[in-house]
CSV table of C-alpha atoms and ligand atoms in Angstrom, one decimal:
chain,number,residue,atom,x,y,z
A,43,UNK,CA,-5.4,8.0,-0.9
A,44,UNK,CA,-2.1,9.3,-0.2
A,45,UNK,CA,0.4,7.9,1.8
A,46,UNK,CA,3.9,10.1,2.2
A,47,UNK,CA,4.7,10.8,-1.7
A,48,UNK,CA,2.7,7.6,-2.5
A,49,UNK,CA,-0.6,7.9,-4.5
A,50,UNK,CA,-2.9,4.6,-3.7
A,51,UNK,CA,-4.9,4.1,-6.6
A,52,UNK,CA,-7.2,2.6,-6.3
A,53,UNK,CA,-7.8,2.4,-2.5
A,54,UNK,CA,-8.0,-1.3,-2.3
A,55,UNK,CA,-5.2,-2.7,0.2
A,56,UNK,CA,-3.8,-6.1,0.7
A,57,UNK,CA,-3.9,-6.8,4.4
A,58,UNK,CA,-0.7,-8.5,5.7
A,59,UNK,CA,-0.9,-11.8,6.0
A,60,UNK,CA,1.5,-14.1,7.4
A,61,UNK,CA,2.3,-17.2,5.4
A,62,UNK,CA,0.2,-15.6,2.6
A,63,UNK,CA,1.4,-12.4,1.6
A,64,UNK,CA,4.5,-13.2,-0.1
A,65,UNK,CA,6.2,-11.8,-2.9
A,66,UNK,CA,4.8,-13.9,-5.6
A,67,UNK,CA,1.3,-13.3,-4.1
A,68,UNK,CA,1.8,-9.1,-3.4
A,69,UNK,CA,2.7,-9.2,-7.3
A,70,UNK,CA,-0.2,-11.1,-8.4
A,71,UNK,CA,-2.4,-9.4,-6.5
A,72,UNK,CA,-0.7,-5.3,-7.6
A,73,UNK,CA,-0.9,-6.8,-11.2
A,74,UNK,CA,-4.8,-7.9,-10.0
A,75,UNK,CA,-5.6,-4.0,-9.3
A,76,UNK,CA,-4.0,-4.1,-5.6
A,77,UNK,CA,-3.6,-0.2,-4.9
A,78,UNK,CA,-1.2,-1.5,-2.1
A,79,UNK,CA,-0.1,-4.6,-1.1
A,80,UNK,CA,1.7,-5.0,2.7
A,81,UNK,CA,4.1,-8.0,3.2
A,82,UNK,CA,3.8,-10.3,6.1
A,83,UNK,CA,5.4,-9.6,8.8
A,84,UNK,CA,9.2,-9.3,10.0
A,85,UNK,CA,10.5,-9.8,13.2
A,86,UNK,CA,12.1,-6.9,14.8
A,87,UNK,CA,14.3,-9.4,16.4
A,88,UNK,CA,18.1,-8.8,14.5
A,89,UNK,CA,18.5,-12.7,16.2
A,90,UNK,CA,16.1,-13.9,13.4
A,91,UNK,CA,17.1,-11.7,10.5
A,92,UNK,CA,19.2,-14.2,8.7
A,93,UNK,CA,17.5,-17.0,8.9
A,94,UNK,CA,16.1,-18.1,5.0
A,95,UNK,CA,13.0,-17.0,6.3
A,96,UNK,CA,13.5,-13.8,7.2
A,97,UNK,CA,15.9,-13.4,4.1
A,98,UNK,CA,13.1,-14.6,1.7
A,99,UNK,CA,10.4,-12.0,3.3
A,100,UNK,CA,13.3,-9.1,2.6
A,101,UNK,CA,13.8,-9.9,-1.4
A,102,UNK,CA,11.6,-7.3,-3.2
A,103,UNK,CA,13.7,-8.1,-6.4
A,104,UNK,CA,10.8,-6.9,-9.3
A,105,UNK,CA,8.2,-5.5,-6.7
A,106,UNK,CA,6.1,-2.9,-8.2
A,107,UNK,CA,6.4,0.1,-5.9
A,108,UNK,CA,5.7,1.2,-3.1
A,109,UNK,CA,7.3,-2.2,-1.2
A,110,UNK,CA,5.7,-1.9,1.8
A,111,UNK,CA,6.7,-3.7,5.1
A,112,UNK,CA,5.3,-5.2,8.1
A,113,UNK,CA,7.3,-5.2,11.6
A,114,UNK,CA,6.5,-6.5,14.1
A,115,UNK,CA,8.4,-6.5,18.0
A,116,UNK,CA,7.6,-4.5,21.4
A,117,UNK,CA,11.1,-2.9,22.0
A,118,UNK,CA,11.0,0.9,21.0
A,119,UNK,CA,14.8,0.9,19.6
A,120,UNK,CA,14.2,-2.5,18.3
A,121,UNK,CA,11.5,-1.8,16.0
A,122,UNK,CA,13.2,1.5,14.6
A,123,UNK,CA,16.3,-0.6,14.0
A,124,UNK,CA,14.4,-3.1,12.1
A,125,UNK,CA,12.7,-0.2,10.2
A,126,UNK,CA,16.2,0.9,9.5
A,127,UNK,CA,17.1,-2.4,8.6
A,128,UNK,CA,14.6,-2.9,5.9
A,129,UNK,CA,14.3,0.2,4.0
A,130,UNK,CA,18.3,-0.3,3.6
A,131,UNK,CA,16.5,-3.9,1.9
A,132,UNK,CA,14.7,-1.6,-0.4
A,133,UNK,CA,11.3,-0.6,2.0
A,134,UNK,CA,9.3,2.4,0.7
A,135,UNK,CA,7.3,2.2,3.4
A,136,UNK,CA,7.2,0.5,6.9
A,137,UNK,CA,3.8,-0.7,8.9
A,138,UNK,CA,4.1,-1.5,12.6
A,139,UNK,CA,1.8,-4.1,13.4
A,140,UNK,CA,-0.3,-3.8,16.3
A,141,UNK,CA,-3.0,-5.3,15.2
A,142,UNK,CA,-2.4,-9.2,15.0
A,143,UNK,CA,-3.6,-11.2,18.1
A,144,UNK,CA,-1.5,-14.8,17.3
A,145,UNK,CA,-0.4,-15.6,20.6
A,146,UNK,CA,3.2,-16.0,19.2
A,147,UNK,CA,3.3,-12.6,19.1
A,148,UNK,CA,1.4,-11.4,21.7
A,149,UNK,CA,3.0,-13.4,24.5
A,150,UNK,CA,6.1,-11.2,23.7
A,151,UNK,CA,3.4,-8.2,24.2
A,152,UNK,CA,3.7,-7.5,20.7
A,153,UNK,CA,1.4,-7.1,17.8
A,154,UNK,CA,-2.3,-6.2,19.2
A,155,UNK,CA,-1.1,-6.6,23.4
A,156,UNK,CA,0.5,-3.2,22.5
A,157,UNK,CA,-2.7,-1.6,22.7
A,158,UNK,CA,-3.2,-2.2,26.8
A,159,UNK,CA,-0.2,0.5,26.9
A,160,UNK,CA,-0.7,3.4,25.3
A,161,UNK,CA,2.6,5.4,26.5
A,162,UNK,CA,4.8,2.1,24.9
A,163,UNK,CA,3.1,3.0,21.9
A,164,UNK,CA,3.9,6.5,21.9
A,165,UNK,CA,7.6,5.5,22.5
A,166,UNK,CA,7.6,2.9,20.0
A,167,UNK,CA,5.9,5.1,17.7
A,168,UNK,CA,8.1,8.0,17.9
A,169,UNK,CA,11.4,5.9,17.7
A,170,UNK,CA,10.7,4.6,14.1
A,171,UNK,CA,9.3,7.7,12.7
A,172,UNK,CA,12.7,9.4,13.8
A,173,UNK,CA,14.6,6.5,12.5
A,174,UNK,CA,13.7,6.3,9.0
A,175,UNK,CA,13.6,8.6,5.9
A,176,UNK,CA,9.8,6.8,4.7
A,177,UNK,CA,6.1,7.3,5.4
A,178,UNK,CA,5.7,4.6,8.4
A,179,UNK,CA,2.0,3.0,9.0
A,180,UNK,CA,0.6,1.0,11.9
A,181,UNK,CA,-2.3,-1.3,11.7
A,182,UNK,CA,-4.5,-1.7,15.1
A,183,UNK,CA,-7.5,-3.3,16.1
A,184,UNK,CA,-10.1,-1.3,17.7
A,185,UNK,CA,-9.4,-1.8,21.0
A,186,UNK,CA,-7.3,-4.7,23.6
A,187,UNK,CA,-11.2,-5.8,24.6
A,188,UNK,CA,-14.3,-4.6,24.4
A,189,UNK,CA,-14.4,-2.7,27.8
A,190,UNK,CA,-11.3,-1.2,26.2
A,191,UNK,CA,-11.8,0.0,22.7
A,192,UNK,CA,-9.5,2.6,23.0
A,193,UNK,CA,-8.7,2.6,18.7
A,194,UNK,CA,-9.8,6.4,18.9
A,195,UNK,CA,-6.9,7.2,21.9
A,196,UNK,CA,-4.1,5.1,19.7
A,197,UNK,CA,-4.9,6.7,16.7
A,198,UNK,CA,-4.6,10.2,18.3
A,199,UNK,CA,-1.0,8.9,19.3
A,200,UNK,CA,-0.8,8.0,15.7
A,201,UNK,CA,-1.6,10.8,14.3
A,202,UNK,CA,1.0,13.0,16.8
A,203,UNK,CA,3.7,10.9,16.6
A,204,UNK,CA,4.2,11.1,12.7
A,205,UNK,CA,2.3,7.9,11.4
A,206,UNK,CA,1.8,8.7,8.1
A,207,UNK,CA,-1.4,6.6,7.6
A,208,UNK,CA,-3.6,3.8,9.9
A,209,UNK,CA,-5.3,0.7,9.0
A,210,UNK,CA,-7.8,-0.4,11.6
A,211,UNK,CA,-9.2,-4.1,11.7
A,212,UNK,CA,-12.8,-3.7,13.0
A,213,UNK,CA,-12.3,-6.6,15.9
A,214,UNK,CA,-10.4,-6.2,19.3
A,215,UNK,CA,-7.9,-8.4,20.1
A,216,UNK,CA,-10.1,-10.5,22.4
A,217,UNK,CA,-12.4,-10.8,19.3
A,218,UNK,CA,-10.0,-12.6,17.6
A,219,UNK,CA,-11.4,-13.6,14.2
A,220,UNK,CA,-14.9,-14.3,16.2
A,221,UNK,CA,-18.6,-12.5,15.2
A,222,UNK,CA,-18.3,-10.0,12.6
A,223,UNK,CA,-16.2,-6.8,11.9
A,224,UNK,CA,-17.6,-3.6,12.9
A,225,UNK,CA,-17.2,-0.3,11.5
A,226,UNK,CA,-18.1,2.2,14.3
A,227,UNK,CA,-15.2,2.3,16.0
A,228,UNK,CA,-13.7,2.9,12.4
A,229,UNK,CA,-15.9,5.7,11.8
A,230,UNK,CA,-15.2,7.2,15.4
A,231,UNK,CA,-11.7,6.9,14.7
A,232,UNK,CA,-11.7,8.1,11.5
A,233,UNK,CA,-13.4,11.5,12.7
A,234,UNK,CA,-11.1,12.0,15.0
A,235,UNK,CA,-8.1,12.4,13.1
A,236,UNK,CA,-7.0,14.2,9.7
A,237,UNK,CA,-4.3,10.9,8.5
A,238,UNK,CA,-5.8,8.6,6.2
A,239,UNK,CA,-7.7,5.8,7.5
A,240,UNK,CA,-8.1,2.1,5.8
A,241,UNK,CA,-10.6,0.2,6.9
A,242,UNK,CA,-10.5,-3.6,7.9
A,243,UNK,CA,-12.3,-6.4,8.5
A,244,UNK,CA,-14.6,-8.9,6.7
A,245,UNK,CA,-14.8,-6.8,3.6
A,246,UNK,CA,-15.3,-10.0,0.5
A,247,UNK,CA,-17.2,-8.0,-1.8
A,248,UNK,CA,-17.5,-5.0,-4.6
A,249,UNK,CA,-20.8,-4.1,-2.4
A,250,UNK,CA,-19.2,-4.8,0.7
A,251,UNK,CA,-16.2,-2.3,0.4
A,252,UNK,CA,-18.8,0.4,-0.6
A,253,UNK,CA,-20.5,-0.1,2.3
A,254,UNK,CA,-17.5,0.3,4.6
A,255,UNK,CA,-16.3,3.2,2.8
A,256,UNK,CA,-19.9,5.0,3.3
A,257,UNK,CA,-20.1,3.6,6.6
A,258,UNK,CA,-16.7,4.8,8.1
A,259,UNK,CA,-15.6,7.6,5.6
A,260,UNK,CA,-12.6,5.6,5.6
A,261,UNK,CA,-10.1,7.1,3.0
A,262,UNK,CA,-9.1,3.0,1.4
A,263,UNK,CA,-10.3,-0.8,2.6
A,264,UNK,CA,-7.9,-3.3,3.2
A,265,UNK,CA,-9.1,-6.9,2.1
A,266,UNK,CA,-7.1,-10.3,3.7
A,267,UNK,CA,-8.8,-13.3,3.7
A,268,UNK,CA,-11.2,-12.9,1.0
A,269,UNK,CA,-8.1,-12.8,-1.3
A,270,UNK,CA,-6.8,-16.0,-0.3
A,271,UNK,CA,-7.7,-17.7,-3.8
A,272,UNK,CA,-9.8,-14.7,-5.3
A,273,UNK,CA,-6.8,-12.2,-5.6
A,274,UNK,CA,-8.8,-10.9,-8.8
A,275,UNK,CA,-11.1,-8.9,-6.0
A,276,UNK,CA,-8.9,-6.0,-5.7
A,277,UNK,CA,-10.0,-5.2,-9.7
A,278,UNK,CA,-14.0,-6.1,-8.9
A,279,UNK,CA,-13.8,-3.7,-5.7
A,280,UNK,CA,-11.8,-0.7,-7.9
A,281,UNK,CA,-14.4,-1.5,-10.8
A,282,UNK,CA,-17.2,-1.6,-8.9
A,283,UNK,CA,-16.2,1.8,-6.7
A,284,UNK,CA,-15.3,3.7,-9.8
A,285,UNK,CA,-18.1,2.7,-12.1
A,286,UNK,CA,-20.5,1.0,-9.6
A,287,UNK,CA,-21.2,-1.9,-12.8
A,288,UNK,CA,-19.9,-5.4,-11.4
A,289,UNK,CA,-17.0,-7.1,-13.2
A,290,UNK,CA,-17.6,-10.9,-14.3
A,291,UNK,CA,-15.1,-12.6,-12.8
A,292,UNK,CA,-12.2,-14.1,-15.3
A,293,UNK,CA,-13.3,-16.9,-17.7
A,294,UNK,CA,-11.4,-20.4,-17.7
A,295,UNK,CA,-8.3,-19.3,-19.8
A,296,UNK,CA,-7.4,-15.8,-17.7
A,297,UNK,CA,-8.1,-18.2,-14.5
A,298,UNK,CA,-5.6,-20.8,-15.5
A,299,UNK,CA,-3.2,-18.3,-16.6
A,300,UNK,CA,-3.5,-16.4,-13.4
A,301,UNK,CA,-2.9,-19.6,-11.8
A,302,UNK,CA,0.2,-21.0,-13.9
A,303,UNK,CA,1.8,-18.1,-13.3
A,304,UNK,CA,1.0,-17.8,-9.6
A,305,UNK,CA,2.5,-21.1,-9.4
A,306,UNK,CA,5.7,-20.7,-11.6
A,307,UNK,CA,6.6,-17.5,-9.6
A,308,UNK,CA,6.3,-19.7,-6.2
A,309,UNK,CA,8.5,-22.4,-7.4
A,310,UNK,CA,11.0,-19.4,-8.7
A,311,UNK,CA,10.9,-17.7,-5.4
A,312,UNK,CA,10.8,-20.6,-3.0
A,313,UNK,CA,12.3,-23.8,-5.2
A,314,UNK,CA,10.5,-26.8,-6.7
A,315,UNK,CA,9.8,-28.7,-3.5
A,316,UNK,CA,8.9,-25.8,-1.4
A,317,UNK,CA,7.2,-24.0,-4.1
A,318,UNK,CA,5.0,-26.7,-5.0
A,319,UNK,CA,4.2,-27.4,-0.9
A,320,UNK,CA,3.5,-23.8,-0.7
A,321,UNK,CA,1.6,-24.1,-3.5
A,322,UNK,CA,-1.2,-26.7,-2.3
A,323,UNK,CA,-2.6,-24.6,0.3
A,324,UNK,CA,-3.1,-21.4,-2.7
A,325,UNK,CA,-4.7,-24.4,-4.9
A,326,UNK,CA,-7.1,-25.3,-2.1
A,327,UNK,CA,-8.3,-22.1,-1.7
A,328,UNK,CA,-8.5,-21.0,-5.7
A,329,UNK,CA,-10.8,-24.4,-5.9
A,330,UNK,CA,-13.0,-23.8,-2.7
A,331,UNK,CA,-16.5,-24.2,-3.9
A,332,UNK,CA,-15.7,-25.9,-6.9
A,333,UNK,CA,-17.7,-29.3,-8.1
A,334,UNK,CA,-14.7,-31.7,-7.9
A,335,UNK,CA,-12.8,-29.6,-5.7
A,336,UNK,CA,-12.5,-32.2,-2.9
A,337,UNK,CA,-11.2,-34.8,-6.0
A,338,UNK,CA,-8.9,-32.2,-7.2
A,339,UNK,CA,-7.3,-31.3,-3.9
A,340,UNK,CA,-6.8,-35.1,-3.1
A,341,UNK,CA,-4.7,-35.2,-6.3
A,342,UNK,CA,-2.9,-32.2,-6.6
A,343,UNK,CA,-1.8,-32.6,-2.7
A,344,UNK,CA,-0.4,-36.3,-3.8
A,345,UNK,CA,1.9,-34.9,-6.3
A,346,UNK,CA,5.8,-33.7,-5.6
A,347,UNK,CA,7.0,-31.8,-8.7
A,348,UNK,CA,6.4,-29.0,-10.4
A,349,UNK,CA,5.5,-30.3,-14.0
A,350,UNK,CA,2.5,-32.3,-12.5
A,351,UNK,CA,1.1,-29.8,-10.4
A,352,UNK,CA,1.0,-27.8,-13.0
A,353,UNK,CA,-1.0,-30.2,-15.4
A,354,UNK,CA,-3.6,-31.2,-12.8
A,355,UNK,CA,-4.3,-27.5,-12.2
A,356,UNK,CA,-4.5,-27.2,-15.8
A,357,UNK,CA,-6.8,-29.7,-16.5
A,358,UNK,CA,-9.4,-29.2,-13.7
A,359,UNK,CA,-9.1,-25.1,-14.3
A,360,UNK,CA,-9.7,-25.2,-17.9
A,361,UNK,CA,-12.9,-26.2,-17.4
A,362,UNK,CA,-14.1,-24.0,-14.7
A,363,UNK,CA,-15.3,-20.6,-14.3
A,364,UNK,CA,-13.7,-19.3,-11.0
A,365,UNK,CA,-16.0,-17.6,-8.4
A,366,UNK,CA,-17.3,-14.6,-8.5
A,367,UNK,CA,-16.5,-11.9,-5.3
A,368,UNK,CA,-19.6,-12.5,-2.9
B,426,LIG,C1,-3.5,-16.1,7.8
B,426,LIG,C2,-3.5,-14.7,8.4
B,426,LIG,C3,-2.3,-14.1,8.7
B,426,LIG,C4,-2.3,-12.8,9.2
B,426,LIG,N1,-1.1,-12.2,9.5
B,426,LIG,C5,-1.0,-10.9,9.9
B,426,LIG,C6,0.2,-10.2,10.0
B,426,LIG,O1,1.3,-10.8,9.8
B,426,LIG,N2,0.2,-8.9,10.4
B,426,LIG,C7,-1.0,-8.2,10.6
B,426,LIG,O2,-1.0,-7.1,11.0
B,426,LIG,N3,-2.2,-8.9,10.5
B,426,LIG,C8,-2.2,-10.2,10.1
B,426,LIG,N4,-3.4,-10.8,9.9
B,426,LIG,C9,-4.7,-10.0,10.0
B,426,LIG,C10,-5.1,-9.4,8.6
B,426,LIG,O3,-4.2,-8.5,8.2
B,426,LIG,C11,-6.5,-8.7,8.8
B,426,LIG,O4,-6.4,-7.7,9.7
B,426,LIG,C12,-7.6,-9.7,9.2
B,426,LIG,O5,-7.5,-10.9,8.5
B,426,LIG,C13,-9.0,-9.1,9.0
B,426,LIG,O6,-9.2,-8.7,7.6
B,426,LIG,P1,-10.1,-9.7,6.7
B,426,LIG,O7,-11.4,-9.9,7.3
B,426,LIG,O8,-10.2,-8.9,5.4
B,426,LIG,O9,-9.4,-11.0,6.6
B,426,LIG,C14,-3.5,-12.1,9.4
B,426,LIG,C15,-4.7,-12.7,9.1
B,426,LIG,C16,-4.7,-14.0,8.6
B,426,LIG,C17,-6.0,-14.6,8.2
């Protein structure tokens, strides 16, 4: 897939995830076989920029390219002075989000309430295309409801406005994260315009990201939660699609070395004490399904430094194969 002068190879996406898709997890999961990986959001806000939040999510010190990032906001000049904003930071590329339905930032009529008004998104569309030199993206959900899938309307607006690509997250915003993804509207939309299209929603498997990709023609899939704690999928789904053979997942030494250094990048990025707080909930989600997982979680979330998070997730990984992709 290409995106602007970007080649996506393979076309396996990290979704943006707030709270997950940090900078030590976009590099795990790029070294993982990640074609892309998208940061979690920014606030278009300029009130919030400084904050150590928002100064943290705008470090891309050692990112493999292309650094990608999410904004998010309702204001047309806003969002394209956000966009400025960050690719002065160092973005390559710059997503609008549309497609998230927290009510944090819907209730500003943000992220996925965009969708009721389709001439907003035009305007907000156009203004950060004109305002920045790089390929700009927007991720949508199908529709605001489903009397109102109107995913194939926004992405003609998309397409005419300049967005350089579109990720679509097979849900409407009324969905939420209820009953399961579907790919239809993907398809639909898809057809209907010549940008490249990613698909989204509940894709966990090698298998699973075929099938979307046969059942949408979509030109890439973008993968969230199924990477919390299995960032190793991106490599399965770009093994699997270019050889169709299924990759074993890694043994007990590549696990705990994937994990040690997941770990000592979080407590380089964030600091020890939030680094290893940040850490639990990444360690609860590698261990999910584990015998002794329960056990293990009880422990490690007792523990306050570094040094012994590191030794329990030693000593409980070393002797555990990690799960396989679904
Ligand atoms: C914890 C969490 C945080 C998310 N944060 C964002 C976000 O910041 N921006 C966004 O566009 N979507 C966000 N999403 C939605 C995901 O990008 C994705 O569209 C959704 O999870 C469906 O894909 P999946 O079934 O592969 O998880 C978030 C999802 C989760 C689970």
């Amino acid at each position: 897939m290409q995106i602007g002068p970007f080649r996506i190879d393979p076309p396996v996406v990290l979704a943006p995830m707030a709270g997950v898709t940090d900078k030590p997890f976009r590099v795990l999961c790029k070294r993982l076989g990640a074609g892309l990986c998208v940061s979690e959001m920014t606030t278009a806000d300029p009130r919030l920029w400084h904050s150590q939040k928002s100064r943290l999510r705008r470090d891309h010190e050692g990112e493999p390219e292309p650094i990608a990032v999410q904004i998010a906001g309702y204001d047309p000049h806003m969002l394209a002075e956000a966009a400025r904003f960050n690719v002065d930071h160092g973005a390559q590329l710059i997503d609008i989000n549309m497609g998230c339905p927290a009510k944090k930032v819907c209730r500003v009529d943000a992220g996925s309430a965009l969708l009721r008004d389709e001439a907003l998104v035009a305007r907000i569309l156009e203004a950060v295309v004109a305002a920045v030199p790089v390929p700009v993206t927007l991720k949508v959900r199908t529709g605001w409801d489903r009397q109102h899938r109107n995913g194939v309307a926004i992405a003609r607006i998309a397409e005419a406005s300049g967005i350089a690509a579109l990720a679509v997250h097979g849900r409407t915003r009324a969905d939420l994260y209820q009953g399961e993804a579907e790919y239809e509207t993907i398809a639909a939309i898809k057809a209907a315009v010549g940008i490249p299209v990613l698909a989204n929603g509940d894709v966990d498997s090698p298998v699973k990201a075929a099938m979307v990709l046969r059942a949408t023609g979509a030109d890439a899939v973008m993968v969230g939660r199924a990477a919390q704690g299995r960032p190793w999928i991106f490599r399965e789904i770009a093994h699997y699609l270019a050889t169709g053979d299924t990759l074993p997942p890694p043994g007990p030494a590549e696990a705990c070395s994937i994990l040690v250094s997941h770990l000592e990048d979080l407590y380089a990025f964030y600091g020890e004490v939030p680094g290893v707080r940040i850490a639990r909930k990444h360690l609860g989600w590698y261990c999910k399904d584990h015998p002794g997982a329960e056990a293990f979680r009880a422990a490690v979330n007792a523990v306050a430094t570094a040094a012994e998070q590191l030794r329990l997730t030693r000593a409980h990984f070393e002797r555990l194969p990690l799960r396989r992709a679904a």
